[in-house]
PDB file of C-alpha atoms in Angstrom:
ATOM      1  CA  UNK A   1       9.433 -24.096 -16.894  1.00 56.00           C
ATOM      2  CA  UNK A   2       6.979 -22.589 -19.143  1.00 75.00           C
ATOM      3  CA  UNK A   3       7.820 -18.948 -20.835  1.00 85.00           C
ATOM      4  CA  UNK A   4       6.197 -16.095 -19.025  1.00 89.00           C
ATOM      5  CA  UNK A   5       3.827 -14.909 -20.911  1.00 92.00           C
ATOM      6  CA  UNK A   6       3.199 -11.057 -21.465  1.00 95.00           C
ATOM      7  CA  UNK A   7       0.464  -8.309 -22.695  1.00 93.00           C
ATOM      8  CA  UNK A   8       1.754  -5.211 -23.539  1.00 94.00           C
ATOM      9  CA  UNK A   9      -0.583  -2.409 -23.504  1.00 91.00           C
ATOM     10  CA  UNK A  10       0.798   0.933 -24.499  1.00 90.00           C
ATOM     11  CA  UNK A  11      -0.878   3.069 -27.701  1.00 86.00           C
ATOM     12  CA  UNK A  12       2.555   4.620 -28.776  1.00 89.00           C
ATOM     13  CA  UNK A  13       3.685   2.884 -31.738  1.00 90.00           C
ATOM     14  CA  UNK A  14       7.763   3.955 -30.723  1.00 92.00           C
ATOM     15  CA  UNK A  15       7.358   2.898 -27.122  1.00 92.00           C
ATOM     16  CA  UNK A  16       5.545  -0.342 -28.066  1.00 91.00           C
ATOM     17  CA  UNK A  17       8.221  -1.404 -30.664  1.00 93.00           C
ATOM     18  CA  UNK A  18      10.316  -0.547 -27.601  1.00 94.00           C
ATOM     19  CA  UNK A  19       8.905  -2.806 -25.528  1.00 95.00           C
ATOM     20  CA  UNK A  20       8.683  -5.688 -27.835  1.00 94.00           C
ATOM     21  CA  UNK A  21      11.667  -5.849 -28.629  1.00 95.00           C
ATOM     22  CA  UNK A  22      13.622  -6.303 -25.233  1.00 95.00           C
ATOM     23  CA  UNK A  23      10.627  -8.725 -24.745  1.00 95.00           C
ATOM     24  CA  UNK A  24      12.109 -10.633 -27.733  1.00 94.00           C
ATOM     25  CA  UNK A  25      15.260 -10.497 -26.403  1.00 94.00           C
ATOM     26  CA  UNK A  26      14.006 -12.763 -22.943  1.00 94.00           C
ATOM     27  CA  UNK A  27      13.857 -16.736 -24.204  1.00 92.00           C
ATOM     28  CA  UNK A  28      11.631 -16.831 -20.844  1.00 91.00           C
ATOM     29  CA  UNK A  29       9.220 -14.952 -22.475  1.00 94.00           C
ATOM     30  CA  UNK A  30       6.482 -14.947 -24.822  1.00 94.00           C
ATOM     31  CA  UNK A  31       4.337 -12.343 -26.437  1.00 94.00           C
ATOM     32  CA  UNK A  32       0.919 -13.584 -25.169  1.00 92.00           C
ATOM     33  CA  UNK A  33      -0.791 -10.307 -27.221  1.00 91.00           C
ATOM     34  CA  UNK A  34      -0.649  -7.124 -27.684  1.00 92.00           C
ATOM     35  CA  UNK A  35      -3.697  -4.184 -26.812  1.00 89.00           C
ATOM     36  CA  UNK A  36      -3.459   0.219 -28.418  1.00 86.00           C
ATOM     37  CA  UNK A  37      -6.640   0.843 -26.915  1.00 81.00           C
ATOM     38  CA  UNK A  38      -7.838   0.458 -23.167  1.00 76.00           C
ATOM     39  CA  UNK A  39     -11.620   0.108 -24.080  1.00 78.00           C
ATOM     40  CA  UNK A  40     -10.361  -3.615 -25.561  1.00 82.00           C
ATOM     41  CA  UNK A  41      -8.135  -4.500 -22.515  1.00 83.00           C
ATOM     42  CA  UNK A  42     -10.331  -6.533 -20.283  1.00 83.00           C
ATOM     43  CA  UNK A  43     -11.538  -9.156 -22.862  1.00 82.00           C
ATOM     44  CA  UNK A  44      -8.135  -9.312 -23.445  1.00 84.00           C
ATOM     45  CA  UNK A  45      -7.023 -10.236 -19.905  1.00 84.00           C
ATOM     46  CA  UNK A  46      -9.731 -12.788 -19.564  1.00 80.00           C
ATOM     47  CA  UNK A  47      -9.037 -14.363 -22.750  1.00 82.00           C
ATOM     48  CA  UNK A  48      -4.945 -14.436 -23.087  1.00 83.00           C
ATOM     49  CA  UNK A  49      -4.346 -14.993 -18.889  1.00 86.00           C
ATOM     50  CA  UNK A  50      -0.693 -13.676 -19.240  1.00 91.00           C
ATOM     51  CA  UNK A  51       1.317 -13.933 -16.235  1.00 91.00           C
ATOM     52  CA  UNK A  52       2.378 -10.290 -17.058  1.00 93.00           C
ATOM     53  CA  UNK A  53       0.960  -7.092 -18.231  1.00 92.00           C
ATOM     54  CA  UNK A  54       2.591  -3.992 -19.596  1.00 94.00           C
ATOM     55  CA  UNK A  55       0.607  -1.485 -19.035  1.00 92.00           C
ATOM     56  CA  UNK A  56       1.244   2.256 -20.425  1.00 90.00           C
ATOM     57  CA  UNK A  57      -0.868   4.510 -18.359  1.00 86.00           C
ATOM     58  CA  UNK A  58      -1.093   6.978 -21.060  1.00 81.00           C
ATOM     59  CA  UNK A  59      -2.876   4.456 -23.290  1.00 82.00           C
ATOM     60  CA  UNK A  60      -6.557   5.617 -24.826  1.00 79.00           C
ATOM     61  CA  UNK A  61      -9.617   4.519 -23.947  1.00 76.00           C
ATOM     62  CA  UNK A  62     -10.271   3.355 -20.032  1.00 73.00           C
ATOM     63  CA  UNK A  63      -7.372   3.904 -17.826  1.00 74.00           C
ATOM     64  CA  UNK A  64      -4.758   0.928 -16.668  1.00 77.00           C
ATOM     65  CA  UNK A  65      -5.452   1.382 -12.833  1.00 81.00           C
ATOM     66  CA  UNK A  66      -9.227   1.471 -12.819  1.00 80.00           C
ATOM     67  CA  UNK A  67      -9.116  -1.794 -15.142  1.00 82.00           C
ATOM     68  CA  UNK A  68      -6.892  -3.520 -12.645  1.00 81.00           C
ATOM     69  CA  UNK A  69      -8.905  -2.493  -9.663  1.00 77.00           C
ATOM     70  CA  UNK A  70     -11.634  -3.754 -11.204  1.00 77.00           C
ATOM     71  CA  UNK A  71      -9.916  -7.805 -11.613  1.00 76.00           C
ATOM     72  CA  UNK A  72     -11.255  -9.998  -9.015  1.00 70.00           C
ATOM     73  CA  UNK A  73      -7.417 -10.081  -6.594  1.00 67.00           C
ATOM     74  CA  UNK A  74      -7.195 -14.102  -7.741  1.00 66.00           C
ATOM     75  CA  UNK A  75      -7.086 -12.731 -11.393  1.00 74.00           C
ATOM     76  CA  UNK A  76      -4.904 -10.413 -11.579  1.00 79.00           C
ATOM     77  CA  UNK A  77      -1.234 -10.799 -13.024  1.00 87.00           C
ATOM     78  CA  UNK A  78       1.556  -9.269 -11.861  1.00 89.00           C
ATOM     79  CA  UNK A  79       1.938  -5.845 -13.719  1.00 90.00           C
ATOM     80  CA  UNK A  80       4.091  -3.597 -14.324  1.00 93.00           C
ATOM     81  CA  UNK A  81       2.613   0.275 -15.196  1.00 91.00           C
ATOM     82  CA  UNK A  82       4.409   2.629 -17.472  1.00 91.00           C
ATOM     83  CA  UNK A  83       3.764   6.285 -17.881  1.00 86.00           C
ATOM     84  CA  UNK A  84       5.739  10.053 -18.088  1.00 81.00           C
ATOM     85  CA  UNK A  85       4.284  11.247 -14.910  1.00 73.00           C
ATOM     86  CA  UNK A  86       6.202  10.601 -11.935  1.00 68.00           C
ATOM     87  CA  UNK A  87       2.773  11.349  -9.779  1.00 69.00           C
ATOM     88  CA  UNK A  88       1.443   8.307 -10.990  1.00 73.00           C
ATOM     89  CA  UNK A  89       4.034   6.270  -9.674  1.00 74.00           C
ATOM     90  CA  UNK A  90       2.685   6.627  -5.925  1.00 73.00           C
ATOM     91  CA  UNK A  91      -0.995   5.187  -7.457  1.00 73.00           C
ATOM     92  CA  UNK A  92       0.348   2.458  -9.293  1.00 77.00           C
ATOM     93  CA  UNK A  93       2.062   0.922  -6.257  1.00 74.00           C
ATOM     94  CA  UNK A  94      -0.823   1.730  -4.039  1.00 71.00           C
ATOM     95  CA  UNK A  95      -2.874  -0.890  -6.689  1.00 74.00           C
ATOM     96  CA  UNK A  96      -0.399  -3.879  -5.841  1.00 77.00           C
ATOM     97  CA  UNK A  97       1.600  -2.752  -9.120  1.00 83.00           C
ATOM     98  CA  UNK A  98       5.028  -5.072  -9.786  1.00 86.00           C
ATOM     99  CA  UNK A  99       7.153  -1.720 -10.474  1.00 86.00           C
ATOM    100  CA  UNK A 100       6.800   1.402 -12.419  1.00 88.00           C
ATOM    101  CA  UNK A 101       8.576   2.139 -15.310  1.00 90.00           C
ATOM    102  CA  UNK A 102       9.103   6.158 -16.061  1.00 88.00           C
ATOM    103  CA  UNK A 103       9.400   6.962 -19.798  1.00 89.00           C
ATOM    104  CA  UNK A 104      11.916   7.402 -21.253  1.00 88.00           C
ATOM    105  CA  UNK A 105      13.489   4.635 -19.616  1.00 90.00           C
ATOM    106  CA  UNK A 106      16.780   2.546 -20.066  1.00 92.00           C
ATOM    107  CA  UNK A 107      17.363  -0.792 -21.255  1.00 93.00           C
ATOM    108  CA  UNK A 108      18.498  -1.887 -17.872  1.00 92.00           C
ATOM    109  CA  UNK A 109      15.936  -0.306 -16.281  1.00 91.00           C
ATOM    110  CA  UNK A 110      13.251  -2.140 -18.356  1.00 94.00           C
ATOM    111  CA  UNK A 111      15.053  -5.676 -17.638  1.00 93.00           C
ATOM    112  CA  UNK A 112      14.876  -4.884 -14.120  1.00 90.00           C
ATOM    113  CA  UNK A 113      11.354  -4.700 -13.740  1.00 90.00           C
ATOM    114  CA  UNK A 114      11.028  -7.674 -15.872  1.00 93.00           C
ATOM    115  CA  UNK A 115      13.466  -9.540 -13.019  1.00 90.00           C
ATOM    116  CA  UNK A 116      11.133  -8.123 -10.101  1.00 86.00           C
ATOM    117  CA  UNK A 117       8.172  -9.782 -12.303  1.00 88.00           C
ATOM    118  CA  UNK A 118       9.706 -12.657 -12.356  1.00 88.00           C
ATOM    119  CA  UNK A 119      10.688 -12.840  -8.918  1.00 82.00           C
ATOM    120  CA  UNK A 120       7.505 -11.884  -7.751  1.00 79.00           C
ATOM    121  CA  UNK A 121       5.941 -14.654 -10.046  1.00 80.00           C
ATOM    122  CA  UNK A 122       8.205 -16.782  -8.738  1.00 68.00           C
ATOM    123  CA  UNK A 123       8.164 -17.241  -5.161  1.00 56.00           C
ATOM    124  CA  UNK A 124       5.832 -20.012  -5.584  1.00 41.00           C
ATOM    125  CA  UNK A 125       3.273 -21.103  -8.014  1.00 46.00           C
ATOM    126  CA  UNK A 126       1.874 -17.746  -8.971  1.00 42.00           C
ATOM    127  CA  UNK A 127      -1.848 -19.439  -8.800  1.00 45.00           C
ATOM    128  CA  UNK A 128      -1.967 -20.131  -5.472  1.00 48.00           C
ATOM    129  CA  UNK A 129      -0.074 -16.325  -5.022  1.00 43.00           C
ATOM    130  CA  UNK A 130      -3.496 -15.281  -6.033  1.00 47.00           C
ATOM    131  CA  UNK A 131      -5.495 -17.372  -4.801  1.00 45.00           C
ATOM    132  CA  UNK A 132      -4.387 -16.617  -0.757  1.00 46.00           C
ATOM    133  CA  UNK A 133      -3.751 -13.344  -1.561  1.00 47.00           C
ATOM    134  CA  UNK A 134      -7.550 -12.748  -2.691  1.00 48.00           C
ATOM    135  CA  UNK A 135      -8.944 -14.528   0.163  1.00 47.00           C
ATOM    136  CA  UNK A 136      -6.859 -12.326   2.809  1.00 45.00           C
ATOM    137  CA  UNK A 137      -8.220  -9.656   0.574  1.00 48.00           C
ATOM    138  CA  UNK A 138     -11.574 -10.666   0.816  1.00 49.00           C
ATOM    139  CA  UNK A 139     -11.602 -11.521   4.533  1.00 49.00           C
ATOM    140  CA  UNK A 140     -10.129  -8.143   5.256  1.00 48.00           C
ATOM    141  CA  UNK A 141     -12.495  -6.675   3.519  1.00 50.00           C
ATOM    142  CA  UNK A 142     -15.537  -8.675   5.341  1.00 48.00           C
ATOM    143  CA  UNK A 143     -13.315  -7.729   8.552  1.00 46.00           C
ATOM    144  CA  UNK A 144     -13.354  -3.896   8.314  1.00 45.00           C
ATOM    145  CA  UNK A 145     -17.200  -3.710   7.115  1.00 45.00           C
ATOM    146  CA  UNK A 146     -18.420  -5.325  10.026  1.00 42.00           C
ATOM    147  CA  UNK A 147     -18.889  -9.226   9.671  1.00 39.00           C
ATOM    148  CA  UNK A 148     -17.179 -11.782  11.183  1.00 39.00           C
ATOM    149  CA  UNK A 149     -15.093 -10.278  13.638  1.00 42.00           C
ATOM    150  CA  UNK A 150     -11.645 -10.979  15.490  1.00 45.00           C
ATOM    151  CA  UNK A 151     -11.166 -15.350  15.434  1.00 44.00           C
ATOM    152  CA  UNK A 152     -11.320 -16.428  18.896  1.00 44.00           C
ATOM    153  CA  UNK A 153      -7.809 -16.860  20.684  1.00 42.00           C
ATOM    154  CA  UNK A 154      -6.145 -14.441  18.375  1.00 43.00           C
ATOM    155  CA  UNK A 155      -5.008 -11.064  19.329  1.00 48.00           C
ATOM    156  CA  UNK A 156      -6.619  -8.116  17.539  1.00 67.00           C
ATOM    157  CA  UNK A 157      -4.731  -6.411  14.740  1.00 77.00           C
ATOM    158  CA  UNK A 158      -4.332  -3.573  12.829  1.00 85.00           C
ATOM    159  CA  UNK A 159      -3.789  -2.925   9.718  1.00 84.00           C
ATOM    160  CA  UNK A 160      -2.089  -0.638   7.222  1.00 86.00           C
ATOM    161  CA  UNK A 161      -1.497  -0.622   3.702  1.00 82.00           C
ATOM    162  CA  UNK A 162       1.884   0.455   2.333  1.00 79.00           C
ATOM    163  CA  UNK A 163       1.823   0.560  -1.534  1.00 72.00           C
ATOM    164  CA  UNK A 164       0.575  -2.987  -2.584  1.00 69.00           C
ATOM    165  CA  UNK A 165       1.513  -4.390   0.578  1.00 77.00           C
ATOM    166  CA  UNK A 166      -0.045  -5.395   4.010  1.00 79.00           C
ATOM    167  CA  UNK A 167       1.866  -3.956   7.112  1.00 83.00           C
ATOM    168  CA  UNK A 168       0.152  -5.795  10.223  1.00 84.00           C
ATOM    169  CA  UNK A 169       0.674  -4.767  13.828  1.00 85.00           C
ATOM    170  CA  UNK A 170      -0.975  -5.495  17.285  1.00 83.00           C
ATOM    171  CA  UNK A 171      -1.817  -2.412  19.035  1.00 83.00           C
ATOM    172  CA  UNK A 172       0.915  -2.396  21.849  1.00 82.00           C
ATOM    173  CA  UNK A 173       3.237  -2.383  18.957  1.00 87.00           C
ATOM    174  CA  UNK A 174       2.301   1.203  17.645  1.00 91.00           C
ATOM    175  CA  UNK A 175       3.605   4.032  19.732  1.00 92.00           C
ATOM    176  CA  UNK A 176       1.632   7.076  17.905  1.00 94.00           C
ATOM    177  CA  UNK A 177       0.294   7.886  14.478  1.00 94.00           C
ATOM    178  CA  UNK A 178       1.010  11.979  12.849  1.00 94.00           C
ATOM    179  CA  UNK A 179      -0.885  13.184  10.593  1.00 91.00           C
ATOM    180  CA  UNK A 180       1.257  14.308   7.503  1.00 86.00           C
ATOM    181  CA  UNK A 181       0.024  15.600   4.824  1.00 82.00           C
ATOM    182  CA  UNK A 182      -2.076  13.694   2.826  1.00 81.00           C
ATOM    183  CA  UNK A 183      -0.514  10.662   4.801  1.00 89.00           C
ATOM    184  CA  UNK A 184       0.190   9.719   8.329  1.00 92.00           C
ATOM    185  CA  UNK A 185       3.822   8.402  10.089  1.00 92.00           C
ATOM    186  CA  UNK A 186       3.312   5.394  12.074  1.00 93.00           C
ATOM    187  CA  UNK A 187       5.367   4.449  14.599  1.00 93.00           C
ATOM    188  CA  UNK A 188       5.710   0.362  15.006  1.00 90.00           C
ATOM    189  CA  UNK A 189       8.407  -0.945  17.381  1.00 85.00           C
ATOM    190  CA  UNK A 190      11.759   0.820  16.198  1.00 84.00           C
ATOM    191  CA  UNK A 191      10.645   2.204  12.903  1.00 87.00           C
ATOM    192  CA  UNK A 192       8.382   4.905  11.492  1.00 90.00           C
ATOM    193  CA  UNK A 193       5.826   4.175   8.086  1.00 90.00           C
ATOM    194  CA  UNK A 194       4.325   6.548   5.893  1.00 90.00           C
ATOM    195  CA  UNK A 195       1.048   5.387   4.852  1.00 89.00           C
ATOM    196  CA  UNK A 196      -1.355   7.368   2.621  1.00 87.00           C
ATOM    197  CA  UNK A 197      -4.071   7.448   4.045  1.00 87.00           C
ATOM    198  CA  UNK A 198      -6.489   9.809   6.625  1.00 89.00           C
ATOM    199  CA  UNK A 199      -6.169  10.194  10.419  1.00 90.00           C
ATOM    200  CA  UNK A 200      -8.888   9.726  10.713  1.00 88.00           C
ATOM    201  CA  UNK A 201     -10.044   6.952   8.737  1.00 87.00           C
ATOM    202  CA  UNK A 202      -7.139   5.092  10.390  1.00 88.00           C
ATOM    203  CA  UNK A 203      -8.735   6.100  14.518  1.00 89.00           C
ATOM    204  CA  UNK A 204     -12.002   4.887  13.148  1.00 87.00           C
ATOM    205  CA  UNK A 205     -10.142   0.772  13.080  1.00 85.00           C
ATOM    206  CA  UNK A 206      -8.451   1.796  16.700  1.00 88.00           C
ATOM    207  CA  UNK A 207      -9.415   0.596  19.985  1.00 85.00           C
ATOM    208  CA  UNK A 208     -10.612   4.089  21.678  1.00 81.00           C
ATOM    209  CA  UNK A 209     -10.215   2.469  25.209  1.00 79.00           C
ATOM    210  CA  UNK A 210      -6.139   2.517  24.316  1.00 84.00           C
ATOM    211  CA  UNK A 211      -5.360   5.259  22.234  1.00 88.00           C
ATOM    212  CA  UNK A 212      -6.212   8.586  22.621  1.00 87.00           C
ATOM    213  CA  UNK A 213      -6.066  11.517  20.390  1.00 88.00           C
ATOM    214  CA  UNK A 214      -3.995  14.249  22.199  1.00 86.00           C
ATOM    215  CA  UNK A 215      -3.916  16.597  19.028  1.00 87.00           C
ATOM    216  CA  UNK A 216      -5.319  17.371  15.656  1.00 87.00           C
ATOM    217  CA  UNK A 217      -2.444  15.990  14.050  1.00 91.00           C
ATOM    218  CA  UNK A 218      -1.289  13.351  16.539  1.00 91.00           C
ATOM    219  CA  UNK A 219      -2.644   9.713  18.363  1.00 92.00           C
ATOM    220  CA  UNK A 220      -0.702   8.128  21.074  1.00 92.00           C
ATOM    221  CA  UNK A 221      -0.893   4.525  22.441  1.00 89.00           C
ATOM    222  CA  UNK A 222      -1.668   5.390  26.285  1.00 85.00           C
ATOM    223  CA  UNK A 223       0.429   1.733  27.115  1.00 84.00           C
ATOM    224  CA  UNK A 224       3.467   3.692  25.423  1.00 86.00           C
ATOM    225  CA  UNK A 225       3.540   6.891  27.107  1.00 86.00           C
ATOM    226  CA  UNK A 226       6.535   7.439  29.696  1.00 85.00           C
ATOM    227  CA  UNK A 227       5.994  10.742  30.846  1.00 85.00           C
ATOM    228  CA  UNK A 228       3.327  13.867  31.079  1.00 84.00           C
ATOM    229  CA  UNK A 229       5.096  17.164  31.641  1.00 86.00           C
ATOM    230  CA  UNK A 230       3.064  20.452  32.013  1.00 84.00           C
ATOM    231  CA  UNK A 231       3.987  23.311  29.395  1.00 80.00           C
ATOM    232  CA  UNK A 232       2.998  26.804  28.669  1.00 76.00           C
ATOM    233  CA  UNK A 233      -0.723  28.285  28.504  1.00 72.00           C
ATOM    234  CA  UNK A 234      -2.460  24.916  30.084  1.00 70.00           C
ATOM    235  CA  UNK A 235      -0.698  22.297  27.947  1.00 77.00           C
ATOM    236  CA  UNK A 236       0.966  19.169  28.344  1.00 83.00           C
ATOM    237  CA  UNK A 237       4.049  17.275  27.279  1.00 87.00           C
ATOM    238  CA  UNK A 238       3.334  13.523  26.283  1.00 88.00           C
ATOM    239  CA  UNK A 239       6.850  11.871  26.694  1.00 89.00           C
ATOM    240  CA  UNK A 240       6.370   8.345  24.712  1.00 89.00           C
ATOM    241  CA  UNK A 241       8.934   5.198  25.249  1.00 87.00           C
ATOM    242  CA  UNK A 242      10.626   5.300  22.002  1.00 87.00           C
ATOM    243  CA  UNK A 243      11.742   9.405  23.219  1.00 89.00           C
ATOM    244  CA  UNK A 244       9.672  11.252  20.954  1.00 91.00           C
ATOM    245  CA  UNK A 245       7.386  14.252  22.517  1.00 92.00           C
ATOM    246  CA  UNK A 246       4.066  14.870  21.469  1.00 89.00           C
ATOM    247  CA  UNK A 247       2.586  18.585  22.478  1.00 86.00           C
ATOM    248  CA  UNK A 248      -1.109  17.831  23.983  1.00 85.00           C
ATOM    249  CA  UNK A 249      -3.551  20.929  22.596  1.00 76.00           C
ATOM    250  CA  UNK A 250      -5.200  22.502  25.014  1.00 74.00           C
ATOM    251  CA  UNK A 251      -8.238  21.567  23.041  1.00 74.00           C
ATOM    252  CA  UNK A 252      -7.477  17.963  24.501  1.00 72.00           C
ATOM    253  CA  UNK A 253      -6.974  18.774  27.987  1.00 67.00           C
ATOM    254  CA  UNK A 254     -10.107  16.407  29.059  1.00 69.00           C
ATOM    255  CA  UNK A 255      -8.077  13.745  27.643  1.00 67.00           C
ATOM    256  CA  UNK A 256      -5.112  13.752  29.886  1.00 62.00           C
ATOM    257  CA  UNK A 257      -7.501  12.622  32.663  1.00 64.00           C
ATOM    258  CA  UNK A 258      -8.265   9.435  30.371  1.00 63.00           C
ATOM    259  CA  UNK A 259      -4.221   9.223  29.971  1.00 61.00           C
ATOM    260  CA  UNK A 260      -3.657   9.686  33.805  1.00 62.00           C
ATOM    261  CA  UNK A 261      -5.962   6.953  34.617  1.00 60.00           C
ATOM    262  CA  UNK A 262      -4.809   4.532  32.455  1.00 53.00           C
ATOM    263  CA  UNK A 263      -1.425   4.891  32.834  1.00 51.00           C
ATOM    264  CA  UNK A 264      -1.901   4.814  36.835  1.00 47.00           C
ATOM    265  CA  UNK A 265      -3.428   1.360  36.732  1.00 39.00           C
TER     266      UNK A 265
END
């Protein structure tokens, strides 16, 4: 098996002698370059192809996420972001990043991450990694914008992206969605995801014949709803099959008849 071979970008002269040498220490891997400045990173990934990029956040010049949201998904390597700011964690795994690396960090740590690049290099021949994962990419793109559609014979799905991964449901599957925060809490089957991303953004992709916003913070599948209790002051209880309880606003009151009628059929 060929060495792995590995840009380091960082503009630090003490973390990049760091970095180098536990590199050095790894007979799997090679130093395919090495980058101070962000302005010169691009050429650099187009012309070396590593399989793996170090990538301080912090460096000067054009910053490390927008440069790998800009690669086309079949060219970019598996990375693996560094910075001081524990904020910019959250971001770098929302990008598809490999792990992120907190500085100061320990040597352990560091040969960690270089294990889950591996691993996630790995799994099979890294090309075709890309390659499938930038067409699913692309066709979910083409997907949510309109063109194509659902394939005939195939349920519909739904989508939601957790950090640089895919989550994909069909709608019986999700009970309710909260708002929280900047995020929401989706329910799927027996366990609860926190996806960043808006409310509604998220009801915009949802089937509005089968679930129903009963609250400014909360959507519930009508096909998972078990009970409808009246409250105080002209609301409602919304009882759903996994036992959580969802207060309908009064604001929403013309959609319990929606919710009555469905579930009644």
């Amino acid at each position: 098996m060929s060495p792995l071979r590995v840009l380091v970008i960082d503009g630090n002269p003490e973390d990049r002698e760091t970095v180098l040498k536990l590199l050095l220490e790894d007979p799997d891997i090679t130093i395919a370059g090495i980058c101070t400045d962000g302005d010169e990173v691009m050429a650099r990934l187009h012309g070396e192809r590593p399989d793996v990029v170090l990538f301080d956040l912090q460096v000067p010049g054009r910053g490390g996420i927008e440069i790998y949201e800009a690669l086309a998904p079949v060219e970019r390597p598996a990375v693996i972001f560094l910075g001081g700011n524990d904020e910019l964690a959250v971001r770098a795994f929302e990008v598809g990043a490999v792990d992120y690396l907190r500085k100061p960090f320990s040597d352990e740590r560091f040969r960690s991450a270089i294990s889950r690049a591996k691993a996630w290099l790995h799994r099979t021949d890294s090309t075709d990694i890309r390659l499938r994962a930038g067409e699913i990419i692309e066709r979910l793109n083409r997907l949510e914008g309109g063109e194509g559609g659902s394939q005939p014979g195939l349920p519909p799905r739904i989508r939601f992206r957790i950090g640089g991964e895919y989550l994909f449901a069909t709608p019986g599957e999700v009970s309710w969605i909260e708002a929280s925060g900047e995020s929401i809490k989706v329910r799927i089957g027996e366990h609860t995801h926190v996806v960043r991303e808006a409310l509604g953004d998220v009801e915009r992709r949802l089937d509005a014949t089968l679930f129903v916003r009963i609250h400014r913070s909360f959507i519930v599948n009508a096909m998972c709803i078990r009970k409808i209790t009246p409250a105080r002051y002209g609301s409602h209880d919304v009882l759903t099959l996994d036992g959580t309880v969802i207060r309908m606003s009064r604001t929403h009151r013309e959609k319990l008849k929606q919710l009555l009628s469905f579930n009644a059929m």
